[in-house]
Short mmCIF file of C-alpha atoms in Angstrom, two decimals:
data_model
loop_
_atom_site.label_atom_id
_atom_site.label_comp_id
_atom_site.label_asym_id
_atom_site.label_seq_id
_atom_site.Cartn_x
_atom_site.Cartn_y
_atom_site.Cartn_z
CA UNK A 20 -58.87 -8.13 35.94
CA UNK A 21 -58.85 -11.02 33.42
CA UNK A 22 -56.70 -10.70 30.48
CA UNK A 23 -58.74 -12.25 27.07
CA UNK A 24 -56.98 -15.08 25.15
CA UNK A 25 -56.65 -12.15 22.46
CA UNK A 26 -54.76 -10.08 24.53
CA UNK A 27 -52.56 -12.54 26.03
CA UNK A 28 -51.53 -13.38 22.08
CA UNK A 29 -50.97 -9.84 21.57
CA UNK A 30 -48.11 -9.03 24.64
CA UNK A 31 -46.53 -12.57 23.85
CA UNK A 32 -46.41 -11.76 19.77
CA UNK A 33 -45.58 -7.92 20.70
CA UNK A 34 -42.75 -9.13 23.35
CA UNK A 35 -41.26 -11.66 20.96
CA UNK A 36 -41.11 -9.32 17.51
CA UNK A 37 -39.15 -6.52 20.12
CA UNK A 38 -36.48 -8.99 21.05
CA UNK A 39 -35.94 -9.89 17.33
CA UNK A 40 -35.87 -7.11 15.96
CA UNK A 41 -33.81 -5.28 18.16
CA UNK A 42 -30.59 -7.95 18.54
CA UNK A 43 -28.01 -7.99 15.44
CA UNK A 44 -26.62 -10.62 13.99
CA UNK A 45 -22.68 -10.39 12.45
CA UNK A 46 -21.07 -12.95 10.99
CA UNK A 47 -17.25 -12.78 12.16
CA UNK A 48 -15.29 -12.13 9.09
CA UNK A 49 -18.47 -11.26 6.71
CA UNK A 50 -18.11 -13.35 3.84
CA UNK A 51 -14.32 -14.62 4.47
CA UNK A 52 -15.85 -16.36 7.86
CA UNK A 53 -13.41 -17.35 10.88
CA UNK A 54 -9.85 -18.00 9.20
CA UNK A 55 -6.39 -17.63 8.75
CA UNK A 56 -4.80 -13.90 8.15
CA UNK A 57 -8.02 -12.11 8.78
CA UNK A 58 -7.60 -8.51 10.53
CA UNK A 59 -10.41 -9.11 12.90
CA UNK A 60 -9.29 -5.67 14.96
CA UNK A 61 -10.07 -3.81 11.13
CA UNK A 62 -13.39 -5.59 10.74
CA UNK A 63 -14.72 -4.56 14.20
CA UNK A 64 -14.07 -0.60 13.06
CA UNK A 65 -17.78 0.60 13.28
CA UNK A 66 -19.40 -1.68 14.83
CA UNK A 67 -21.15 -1.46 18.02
CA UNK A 68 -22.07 -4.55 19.83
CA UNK A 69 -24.68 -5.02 22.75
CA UNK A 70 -25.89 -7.40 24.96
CA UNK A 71 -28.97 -9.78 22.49
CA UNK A 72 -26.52 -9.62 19.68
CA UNK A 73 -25.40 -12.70 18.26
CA UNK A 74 -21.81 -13.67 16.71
CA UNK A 75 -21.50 -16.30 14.53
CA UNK A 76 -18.81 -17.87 13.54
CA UNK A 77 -18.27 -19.76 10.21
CA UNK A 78 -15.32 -22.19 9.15
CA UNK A 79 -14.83 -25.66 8.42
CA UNK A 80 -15.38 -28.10 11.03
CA UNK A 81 -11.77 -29.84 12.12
CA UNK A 82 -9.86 -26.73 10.58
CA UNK A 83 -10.50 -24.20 13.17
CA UNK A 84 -12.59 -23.91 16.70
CA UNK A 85 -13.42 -20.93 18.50
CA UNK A 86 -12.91 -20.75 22.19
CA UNK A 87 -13.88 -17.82 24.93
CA UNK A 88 -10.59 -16.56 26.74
CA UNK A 89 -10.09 -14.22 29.01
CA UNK A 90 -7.77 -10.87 28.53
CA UNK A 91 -4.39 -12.33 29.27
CA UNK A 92 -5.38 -15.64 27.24
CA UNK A 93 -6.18 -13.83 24.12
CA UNK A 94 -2.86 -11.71 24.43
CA UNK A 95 -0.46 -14.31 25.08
CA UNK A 96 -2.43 -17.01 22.73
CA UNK A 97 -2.66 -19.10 25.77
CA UNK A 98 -5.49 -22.20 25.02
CA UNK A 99 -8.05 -22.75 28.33
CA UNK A 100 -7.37 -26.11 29.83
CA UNK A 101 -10.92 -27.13 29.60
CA UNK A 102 -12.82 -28.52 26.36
CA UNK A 103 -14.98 -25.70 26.04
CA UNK A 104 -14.21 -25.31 22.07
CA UNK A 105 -16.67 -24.84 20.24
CA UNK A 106 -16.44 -26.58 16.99
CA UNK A 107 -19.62 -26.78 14.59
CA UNK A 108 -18.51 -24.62 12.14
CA UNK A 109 -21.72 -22.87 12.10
CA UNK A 110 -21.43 -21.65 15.79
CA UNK A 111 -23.95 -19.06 17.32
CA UNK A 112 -22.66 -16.83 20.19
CA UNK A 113 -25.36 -14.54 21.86
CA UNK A 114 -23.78 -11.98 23.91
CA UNK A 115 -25.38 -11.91 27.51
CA UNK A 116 -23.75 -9.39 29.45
CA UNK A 117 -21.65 -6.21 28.85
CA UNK A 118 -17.95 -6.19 28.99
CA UNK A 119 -15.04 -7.06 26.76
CA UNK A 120 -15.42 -10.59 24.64
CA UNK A 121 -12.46 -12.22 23.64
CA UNK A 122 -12.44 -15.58 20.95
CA UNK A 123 -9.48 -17.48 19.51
CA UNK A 124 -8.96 -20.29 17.46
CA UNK A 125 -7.47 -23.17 19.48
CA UNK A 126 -6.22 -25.45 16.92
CA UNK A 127 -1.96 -25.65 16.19
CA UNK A 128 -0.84 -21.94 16.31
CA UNK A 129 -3.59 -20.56 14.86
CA UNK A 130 -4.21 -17.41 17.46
CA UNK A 131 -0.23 -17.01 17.57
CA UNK A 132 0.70 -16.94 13.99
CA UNK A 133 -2.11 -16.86 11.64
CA UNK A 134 -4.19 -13.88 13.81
CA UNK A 135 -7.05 -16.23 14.57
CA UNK A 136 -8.08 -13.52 17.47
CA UNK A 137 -11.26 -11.43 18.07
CA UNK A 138 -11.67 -8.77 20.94
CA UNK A 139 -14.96 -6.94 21.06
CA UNK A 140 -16.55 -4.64 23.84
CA UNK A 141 -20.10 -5.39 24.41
CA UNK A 142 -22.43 -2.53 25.79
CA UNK A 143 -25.74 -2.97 28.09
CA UNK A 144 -28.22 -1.07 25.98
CA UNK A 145 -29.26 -0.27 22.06
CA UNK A 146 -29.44 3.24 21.54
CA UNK A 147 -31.56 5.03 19.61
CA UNK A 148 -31.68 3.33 15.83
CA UNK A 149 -30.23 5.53 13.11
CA UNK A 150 -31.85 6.02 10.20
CA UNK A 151 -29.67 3.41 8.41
CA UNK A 152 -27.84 0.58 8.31
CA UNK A 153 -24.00 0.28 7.19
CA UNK A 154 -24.20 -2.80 4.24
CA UNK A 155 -22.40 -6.20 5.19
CA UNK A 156 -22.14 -5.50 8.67
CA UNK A 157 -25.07 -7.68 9.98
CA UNK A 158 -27.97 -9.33 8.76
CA UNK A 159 -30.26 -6.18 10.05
CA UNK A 160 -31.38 -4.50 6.69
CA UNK A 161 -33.73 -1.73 7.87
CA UNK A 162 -33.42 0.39 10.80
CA UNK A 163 -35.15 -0.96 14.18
CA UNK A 164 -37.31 1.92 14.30
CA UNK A 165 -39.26 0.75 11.44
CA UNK A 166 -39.76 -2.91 12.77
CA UNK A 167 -41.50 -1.95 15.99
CA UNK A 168 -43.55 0.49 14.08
CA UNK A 169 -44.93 -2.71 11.59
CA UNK A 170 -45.26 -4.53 15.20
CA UNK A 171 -47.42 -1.71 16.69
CA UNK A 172 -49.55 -1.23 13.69
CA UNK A 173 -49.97 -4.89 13.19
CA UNK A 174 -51.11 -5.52 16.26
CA UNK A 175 -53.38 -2.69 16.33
CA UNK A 176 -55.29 -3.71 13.12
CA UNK A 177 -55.40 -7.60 14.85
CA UNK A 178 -57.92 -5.62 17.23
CA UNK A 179 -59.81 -3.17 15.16
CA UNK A 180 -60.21 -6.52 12.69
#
């Protein structure tokens, strides 16, 4: 059976509009960012993260980095030998797998004394949207329900048109 260019357009546009619409997007510290005397434990109260979802972490370049640690590491403040900071300022993190995520700041004794320190738990699958979103928690405005509804009807008017 051959698949028409039409339909082939359809899966790809129908596949791609899923996986957007169904990872979030939080920016670490809403609008105060990746910085000093932040309670990162408070700001993670009610949020649910799973694997798609995206971190991002904003600060000024040269002030602040964020580096990946393990458990002990992110207890103890202790930096990773390696230079695997990231340090754009603008940095994206997409979460890949399931598990516990833990990010510091590297730079002076930012992790130690200024609580430069996020620990998140990641889980495997979405569940079932809600009807609503809670404000300033991600970029994700209306439930995910409604986007693959618009993606379903859309693509069923492309072939009726």
């Amino acid at each position: 059976m051959t698949m028409s260019c039409a339909n082939v357009i359809f899966l790809a546009t129908l596949v791609a509009l899923a996986t957007s619409i169904s990872a979030t997007e939080y920016t670490v510290g809403d609008a105060s960012g990746w910085t000093l005397d932040f309670d990162y434990q408070t700001w993670t109260q009610g949020k649910q993260f799973f694997v798609g979802d995206k971190l991002v972490f904003n600060y000024s370049p040269g002030k602040h980095n964020v580096l990946k640690v393990n458990g002990t590491s992110f207890q103890q403040c202790i930096m990773p030998s390696s230079n695997e900071a990231l340090t754009s300022g603008n940095d994206v993190v997409t979460l890949l797998t399931p598990g516990r995520k833990w990010y510091v700041c590297g730079i002076g004794k930012h992790c130690e004394l200024r609580n430069m320190k996020l620990v998140i738990n990641v889980e495997s699958m979405s569940p079932a949207p809600s009807p609503s979103t809670t404000s300033g928690s991600s970029t994700l405005v209306i439930p995910k329900t409604y986007g693959f509804a618009a993606a379903f009807i859309g693509s069923l008017l492309m072939f009726l048109i």
